[in-house]
mmCIF file of C-alpha atoms and ligand atoms in Angstrom:
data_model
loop_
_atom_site.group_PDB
_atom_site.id
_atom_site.type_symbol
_atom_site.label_atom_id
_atom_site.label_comp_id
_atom_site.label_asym_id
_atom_site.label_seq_id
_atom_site.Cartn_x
_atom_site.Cartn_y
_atom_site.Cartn_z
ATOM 1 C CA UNK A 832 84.443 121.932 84.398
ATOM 2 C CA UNK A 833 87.938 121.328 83.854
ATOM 3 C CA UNK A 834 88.249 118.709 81.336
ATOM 4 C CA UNK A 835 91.225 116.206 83.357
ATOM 5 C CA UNK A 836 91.411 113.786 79.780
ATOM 6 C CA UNK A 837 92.819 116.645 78.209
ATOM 7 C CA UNK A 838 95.143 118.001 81.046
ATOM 8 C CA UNK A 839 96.786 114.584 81.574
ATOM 9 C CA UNK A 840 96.786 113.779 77.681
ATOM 10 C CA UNK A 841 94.832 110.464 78.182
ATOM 11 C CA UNK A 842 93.775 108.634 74.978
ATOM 12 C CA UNK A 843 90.823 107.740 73.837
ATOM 13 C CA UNK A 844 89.434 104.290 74.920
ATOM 14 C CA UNK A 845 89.555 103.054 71.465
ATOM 15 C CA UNK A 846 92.996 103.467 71.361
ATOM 16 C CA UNK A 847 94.498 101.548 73.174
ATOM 17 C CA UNK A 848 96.697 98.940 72.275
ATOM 18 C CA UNK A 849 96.761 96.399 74.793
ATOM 19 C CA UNK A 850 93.642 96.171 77.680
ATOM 20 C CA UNK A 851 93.688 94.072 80.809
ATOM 21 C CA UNK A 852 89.686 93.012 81.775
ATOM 22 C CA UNK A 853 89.922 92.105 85.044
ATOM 23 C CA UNK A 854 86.507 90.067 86.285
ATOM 24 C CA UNK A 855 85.160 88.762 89.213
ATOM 25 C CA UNK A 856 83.094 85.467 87.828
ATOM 26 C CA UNK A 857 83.822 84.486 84.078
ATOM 27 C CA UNK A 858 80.548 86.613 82.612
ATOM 28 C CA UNK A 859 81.345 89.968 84.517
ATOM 29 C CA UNK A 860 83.236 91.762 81.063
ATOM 30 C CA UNK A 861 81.138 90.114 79.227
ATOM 31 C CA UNK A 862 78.267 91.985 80.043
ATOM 32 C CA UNK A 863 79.688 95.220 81.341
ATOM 33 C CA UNK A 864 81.894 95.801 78.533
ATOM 34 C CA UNK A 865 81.733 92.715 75.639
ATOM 35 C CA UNK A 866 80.430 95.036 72.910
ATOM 36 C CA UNK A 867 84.238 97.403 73.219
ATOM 37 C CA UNK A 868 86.002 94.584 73.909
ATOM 38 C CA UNK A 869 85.025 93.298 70.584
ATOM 39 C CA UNK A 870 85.704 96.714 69.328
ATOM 40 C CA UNK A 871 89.009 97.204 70.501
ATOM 41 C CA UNK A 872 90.279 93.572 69.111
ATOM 42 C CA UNK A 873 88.866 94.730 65.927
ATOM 43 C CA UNK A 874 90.854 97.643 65.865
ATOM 44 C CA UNK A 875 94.257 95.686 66.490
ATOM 45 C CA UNK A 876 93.993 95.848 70.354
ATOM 46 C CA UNK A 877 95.579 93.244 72.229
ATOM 47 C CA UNK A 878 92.845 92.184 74.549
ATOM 48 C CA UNK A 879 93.852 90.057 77.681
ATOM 49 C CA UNK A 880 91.150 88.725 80.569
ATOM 50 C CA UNK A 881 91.739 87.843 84.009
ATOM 51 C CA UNK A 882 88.905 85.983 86.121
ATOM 52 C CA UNK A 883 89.374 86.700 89.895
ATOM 53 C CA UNK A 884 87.233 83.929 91.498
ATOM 54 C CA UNK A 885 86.708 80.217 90.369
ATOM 55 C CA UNK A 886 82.697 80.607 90.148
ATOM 56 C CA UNK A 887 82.337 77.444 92.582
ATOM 57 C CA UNK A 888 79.235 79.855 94.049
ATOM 58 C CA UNK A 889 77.701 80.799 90.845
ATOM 59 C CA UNK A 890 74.374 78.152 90.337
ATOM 60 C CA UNK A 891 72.065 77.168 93.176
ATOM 61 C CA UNK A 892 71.041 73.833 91.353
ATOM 62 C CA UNK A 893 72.098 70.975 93.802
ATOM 63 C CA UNK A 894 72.677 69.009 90.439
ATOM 64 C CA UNK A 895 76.478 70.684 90.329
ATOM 65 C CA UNK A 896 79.416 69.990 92.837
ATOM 66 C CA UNK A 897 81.234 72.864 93.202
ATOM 67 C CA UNK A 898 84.258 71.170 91.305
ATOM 68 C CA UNK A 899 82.027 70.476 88.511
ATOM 69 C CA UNK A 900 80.897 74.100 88.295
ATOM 70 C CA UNK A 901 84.061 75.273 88.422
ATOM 71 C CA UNK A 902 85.198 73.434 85.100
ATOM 72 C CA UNK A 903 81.637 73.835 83.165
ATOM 73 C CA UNK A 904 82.438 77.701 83.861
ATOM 74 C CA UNK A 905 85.510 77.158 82.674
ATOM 75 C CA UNK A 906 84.508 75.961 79.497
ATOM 76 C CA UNK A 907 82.097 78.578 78.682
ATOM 77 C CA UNK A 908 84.413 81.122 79.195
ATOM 78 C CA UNK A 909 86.628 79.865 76.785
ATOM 79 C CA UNK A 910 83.794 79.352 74.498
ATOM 80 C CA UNK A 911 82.308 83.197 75.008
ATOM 81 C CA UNK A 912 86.462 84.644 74.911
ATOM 82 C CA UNK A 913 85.825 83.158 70.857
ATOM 83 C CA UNK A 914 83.205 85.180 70.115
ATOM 84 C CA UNK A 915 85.042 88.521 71.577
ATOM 85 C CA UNK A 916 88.625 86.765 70.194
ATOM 86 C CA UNK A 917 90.311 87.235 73.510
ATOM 87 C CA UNK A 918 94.213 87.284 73.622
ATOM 88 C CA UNK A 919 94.657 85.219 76.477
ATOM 89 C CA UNK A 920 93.027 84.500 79.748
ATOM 90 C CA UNK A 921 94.438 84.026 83.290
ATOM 91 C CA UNK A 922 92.596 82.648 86.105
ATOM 92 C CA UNK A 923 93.560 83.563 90.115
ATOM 93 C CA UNK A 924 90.712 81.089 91.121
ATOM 94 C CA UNK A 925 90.174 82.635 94.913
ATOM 95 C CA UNK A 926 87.333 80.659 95.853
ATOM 96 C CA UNK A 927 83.861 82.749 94.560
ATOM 97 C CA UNK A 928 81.478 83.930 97.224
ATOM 98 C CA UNK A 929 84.154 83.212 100.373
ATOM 99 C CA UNK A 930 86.652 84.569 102.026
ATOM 100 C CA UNK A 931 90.080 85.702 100.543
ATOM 101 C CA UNK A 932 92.292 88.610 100.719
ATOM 102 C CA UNK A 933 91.893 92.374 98.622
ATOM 103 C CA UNK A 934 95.488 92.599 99.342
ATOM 104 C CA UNK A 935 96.406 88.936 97.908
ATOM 105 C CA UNK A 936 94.660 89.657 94.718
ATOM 106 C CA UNK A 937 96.190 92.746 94.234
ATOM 107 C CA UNK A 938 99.419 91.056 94.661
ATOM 108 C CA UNK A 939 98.297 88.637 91.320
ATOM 109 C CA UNK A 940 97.159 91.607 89.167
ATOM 110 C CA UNK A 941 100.388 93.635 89.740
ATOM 111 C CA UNK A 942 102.302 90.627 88.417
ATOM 112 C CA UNK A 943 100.088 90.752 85.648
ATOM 113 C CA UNK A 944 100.171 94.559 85.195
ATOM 114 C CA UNK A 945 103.972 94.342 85.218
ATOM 115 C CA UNK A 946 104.307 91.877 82.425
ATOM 116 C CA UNK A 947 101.430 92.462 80.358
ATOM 117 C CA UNK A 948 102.214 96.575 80.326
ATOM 118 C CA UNK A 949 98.367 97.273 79.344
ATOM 119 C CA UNK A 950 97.358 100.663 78.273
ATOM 120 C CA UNK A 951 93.688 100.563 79.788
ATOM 121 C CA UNK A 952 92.421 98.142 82.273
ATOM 122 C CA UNK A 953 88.889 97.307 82.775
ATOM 123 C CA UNK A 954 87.099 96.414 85.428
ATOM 124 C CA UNK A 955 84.334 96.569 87.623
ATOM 125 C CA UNK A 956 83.125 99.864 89.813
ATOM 126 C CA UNK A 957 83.644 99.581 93.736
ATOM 127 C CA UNK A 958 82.010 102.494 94.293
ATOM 128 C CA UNK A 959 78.833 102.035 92.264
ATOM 129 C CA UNK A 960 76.215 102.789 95.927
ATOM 130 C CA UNK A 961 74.074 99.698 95.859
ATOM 131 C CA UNK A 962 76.253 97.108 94.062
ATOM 132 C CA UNK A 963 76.385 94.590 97.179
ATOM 133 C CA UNK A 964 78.091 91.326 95.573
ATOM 134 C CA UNK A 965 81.481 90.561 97.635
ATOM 135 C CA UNK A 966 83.358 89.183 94.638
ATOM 136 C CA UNK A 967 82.670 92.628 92.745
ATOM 137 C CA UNK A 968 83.392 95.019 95.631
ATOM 138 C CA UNK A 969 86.838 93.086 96.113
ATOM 139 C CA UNK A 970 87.519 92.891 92.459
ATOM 140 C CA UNK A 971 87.211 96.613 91.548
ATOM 141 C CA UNK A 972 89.645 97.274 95.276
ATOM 142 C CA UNK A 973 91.880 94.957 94.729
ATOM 143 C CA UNK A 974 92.369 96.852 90.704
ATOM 144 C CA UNK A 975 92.356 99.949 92.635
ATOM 145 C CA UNK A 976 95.465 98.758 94.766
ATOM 146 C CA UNK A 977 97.356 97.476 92.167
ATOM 147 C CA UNK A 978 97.265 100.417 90.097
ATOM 148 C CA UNK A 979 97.854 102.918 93.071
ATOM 149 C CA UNK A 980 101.014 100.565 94.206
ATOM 150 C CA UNK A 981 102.533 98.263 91.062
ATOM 151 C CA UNK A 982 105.659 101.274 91.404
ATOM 152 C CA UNK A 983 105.758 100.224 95.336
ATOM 153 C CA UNK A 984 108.323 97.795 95.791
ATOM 154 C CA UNK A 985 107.634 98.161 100.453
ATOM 155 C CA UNK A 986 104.273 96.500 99.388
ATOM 156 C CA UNK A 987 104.713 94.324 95.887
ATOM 157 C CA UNK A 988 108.028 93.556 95.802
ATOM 158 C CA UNK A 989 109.744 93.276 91.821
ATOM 159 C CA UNK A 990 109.771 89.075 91.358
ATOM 160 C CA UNK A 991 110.040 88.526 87.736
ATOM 161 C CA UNK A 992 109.229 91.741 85.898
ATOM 162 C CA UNK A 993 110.410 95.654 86.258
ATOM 163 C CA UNK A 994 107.660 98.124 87.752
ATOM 164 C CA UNK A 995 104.744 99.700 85.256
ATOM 165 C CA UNK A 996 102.226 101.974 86.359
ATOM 166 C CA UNK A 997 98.646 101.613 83.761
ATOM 167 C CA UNK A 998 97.533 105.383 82.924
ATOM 168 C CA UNK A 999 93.866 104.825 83.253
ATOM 169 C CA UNK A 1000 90.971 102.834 84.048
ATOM 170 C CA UNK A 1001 87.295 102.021 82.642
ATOM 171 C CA UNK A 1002 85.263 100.952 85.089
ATOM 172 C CA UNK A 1003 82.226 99.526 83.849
ATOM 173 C CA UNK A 1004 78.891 98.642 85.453
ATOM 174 C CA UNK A 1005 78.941 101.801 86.920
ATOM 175 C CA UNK A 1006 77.025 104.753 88.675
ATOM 176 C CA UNK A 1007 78.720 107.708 87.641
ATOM 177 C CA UNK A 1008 79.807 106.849 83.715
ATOM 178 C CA UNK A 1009 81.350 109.609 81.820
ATOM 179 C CA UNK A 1010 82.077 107.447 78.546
ATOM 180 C CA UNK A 1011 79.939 105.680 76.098
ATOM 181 C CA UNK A 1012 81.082 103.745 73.290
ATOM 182 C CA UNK A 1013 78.807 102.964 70.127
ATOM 183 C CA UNK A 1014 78.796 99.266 69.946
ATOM 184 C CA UNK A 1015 75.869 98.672 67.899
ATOM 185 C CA UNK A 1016 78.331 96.352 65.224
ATOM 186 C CA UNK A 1017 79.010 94.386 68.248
ATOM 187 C CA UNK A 1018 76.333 93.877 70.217
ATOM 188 C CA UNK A 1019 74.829 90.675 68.862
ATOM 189 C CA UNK A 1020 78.543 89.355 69.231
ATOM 190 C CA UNK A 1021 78.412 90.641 73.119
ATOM 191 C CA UNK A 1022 74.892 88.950 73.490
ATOM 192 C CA UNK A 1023 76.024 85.855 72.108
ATOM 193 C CA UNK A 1024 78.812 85.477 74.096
ATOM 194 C CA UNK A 1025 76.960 86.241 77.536
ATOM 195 C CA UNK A 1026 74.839 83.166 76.401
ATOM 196 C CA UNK A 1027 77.691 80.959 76.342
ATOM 197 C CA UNK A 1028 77.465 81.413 80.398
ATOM 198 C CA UNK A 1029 74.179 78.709 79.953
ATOM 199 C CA UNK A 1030 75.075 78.157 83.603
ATOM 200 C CA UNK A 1031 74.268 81.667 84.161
ATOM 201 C CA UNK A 1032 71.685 82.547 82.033
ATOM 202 C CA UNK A 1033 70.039 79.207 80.729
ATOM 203 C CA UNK A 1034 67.139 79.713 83.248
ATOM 204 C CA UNK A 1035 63.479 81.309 83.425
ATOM 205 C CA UNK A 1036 65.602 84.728 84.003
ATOM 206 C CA UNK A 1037 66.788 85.316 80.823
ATOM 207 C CA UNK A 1038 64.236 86.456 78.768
ATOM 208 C CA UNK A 1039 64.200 89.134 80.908
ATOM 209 C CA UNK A 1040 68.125 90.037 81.648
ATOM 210 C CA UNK A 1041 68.158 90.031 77.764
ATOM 211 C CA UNK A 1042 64.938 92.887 77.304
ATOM 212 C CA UNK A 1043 67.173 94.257 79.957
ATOM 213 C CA UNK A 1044 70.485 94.573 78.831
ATOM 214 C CA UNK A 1045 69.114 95.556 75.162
ATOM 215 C CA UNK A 1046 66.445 98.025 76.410
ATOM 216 C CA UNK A 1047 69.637 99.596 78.087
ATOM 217 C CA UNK A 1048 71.955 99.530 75.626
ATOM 218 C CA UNK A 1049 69.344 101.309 73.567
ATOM 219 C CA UNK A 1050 68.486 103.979 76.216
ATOM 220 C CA UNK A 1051 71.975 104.876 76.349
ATOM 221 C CA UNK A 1052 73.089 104.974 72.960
ATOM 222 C CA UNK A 1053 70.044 107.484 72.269
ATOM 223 C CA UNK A 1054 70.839 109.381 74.699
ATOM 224 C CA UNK A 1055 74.329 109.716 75.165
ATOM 225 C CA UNK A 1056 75.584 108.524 71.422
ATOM 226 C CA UNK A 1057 72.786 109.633 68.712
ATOM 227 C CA UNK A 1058 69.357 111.947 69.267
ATOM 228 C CA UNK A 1059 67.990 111.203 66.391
ATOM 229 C CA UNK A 1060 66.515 108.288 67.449
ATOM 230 C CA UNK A 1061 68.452 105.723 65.103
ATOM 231 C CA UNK A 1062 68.353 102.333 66.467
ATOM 232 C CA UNK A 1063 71.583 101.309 68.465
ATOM 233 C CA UNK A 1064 73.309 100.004 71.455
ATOM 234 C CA UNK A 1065 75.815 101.578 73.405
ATOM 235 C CA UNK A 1066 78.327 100.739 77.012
ATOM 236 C CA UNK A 1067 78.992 102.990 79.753
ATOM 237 C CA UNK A 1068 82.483 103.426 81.474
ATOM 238 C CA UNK A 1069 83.896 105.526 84.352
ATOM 239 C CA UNK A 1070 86.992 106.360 82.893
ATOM 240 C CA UNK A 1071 89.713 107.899 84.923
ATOM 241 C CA UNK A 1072 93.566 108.205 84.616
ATOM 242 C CA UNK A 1073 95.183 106.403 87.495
ATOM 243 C CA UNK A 1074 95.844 109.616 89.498
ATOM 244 C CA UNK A 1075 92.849 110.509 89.929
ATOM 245 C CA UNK A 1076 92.226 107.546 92.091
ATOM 246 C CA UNK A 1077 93.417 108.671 95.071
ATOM 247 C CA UNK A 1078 92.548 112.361 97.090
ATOM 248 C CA UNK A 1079 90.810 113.230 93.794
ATOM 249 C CA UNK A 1080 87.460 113.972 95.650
ATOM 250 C CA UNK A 1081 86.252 115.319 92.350
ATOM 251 C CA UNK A 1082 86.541 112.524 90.428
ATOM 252 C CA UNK A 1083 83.011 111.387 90.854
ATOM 253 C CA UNK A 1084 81.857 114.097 88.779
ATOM 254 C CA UNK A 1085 84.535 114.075 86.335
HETATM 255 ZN ZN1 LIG B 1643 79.969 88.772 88.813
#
């Protein structure tokens, strides 16, 4: 198959210099991708995250207001950035599990894209088949948008910074990866830092998200990173350059 990395002269994930992660609710790069993010900052990468919705709809305990989860999540996404050692965080708080625009997020991000001038961003797959959460199907279209038109001034006009197009994309989370990263010195960073989400994952579920997200981590690093059956975790990305995001029906299988 024609290799498209090579073609285009992409770089490796690893390095890049500065990375946008672009979330739907505070825990989504976290768990999709908190293993290279910690990798990246320790290779000098300036790592910046942006959380899409305000996570009012993330606990079904009648204990929490909506306002209050909003700030508890707040907090713990601060708290989890530390462990990863996050740049800087932005949040566009459109209000999780309702109704808002694809079009007015994409608006924020290109801003962001603009002045931040990232290398890589992250974010979640649209087009994994059965991932049916609103928030994450909006998320990953709303990327998609503002990569295909931050260089469009009909539909984002320039406001306070000059056009940037990114060169690629990870998406992570899913169905069709064709990049895995060895994050086995990172992973008990990423795990701790998913458990600062207690609001999230302080419940009878946990034990078995975690045997999940290791027993995962494990199958793919063994078989995608290392045969020989040496413990270790690894992260799966769909990584494409921004041109192949549009009339690129063969990107699925690149
Ligand atoms: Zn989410």
């Amino acid at each position: 198959m024609i290799n498209i990395r090579k073609i285009l002269q992409l770089p490796d994930l690893l390095d890049a210099k500065r990375v946008l992660c672009i979330q739907p609710h505070a825990d989504d790069n976290e768990v999709g991708a908190g293993g290279t993010i910690k990798a990246l900052r320790d290779r000098g990468a300036e790592v910046v995250f942006v959380t899409v919705t305000d996570g009012q709809a993330g606990s079904v305990e009648p204990d929490y207001s909506a306002h209050d989860l909003v700030i508890k999540r707040k907090i713990e996404k601060e708290n989890a950035a530390k462990w990863l050692d996050v740049s800087l965080q932005y949040d566009l708080d459109f209000p999780d599990g309702h109704e808002y625009l694809i079009h007015d997020v994409a608006a924020e991000i290109v801003e962001i894209l603009r002045s931040f001038r990232p290398e890589v961003v992250m974010t979640v797959d649209p087009w994994s088949p059965y991932e049916g959460h609103p928030d994450h199907l909006k998320t990953g279209h709303a990327v998609v948008k503002a990569l295909l038109f931050s260089q469009n001034a009909s539909v984002f006009p320039i406001k306070h910074h000059p056009f940037y197009s990114v060169p690629q994309v990870a998406f992570y989370a899913s169905s069709y990866p064709n990049t895995y990263i060895d994050v086995t010195p990172h992973f008990l960073t990423k795990m701790a830092a998913i458990q600062e989400h207690a609001s999230q994952f302080d419940n009878e579920d946990w034990p078995l998200l975690r045997e999940y997200l290791i027993a995962s981590a494990k199958e793919l690093y063994l078989t995608k990173i290392n045969q020989n059956h040496e413990e270790g975790y690894a992260e799966a990305f769909k990584v494409l350059s921004t041109r192949q995001l549009h009339y690129f029906p063969m990107a699925m299988y690149q």
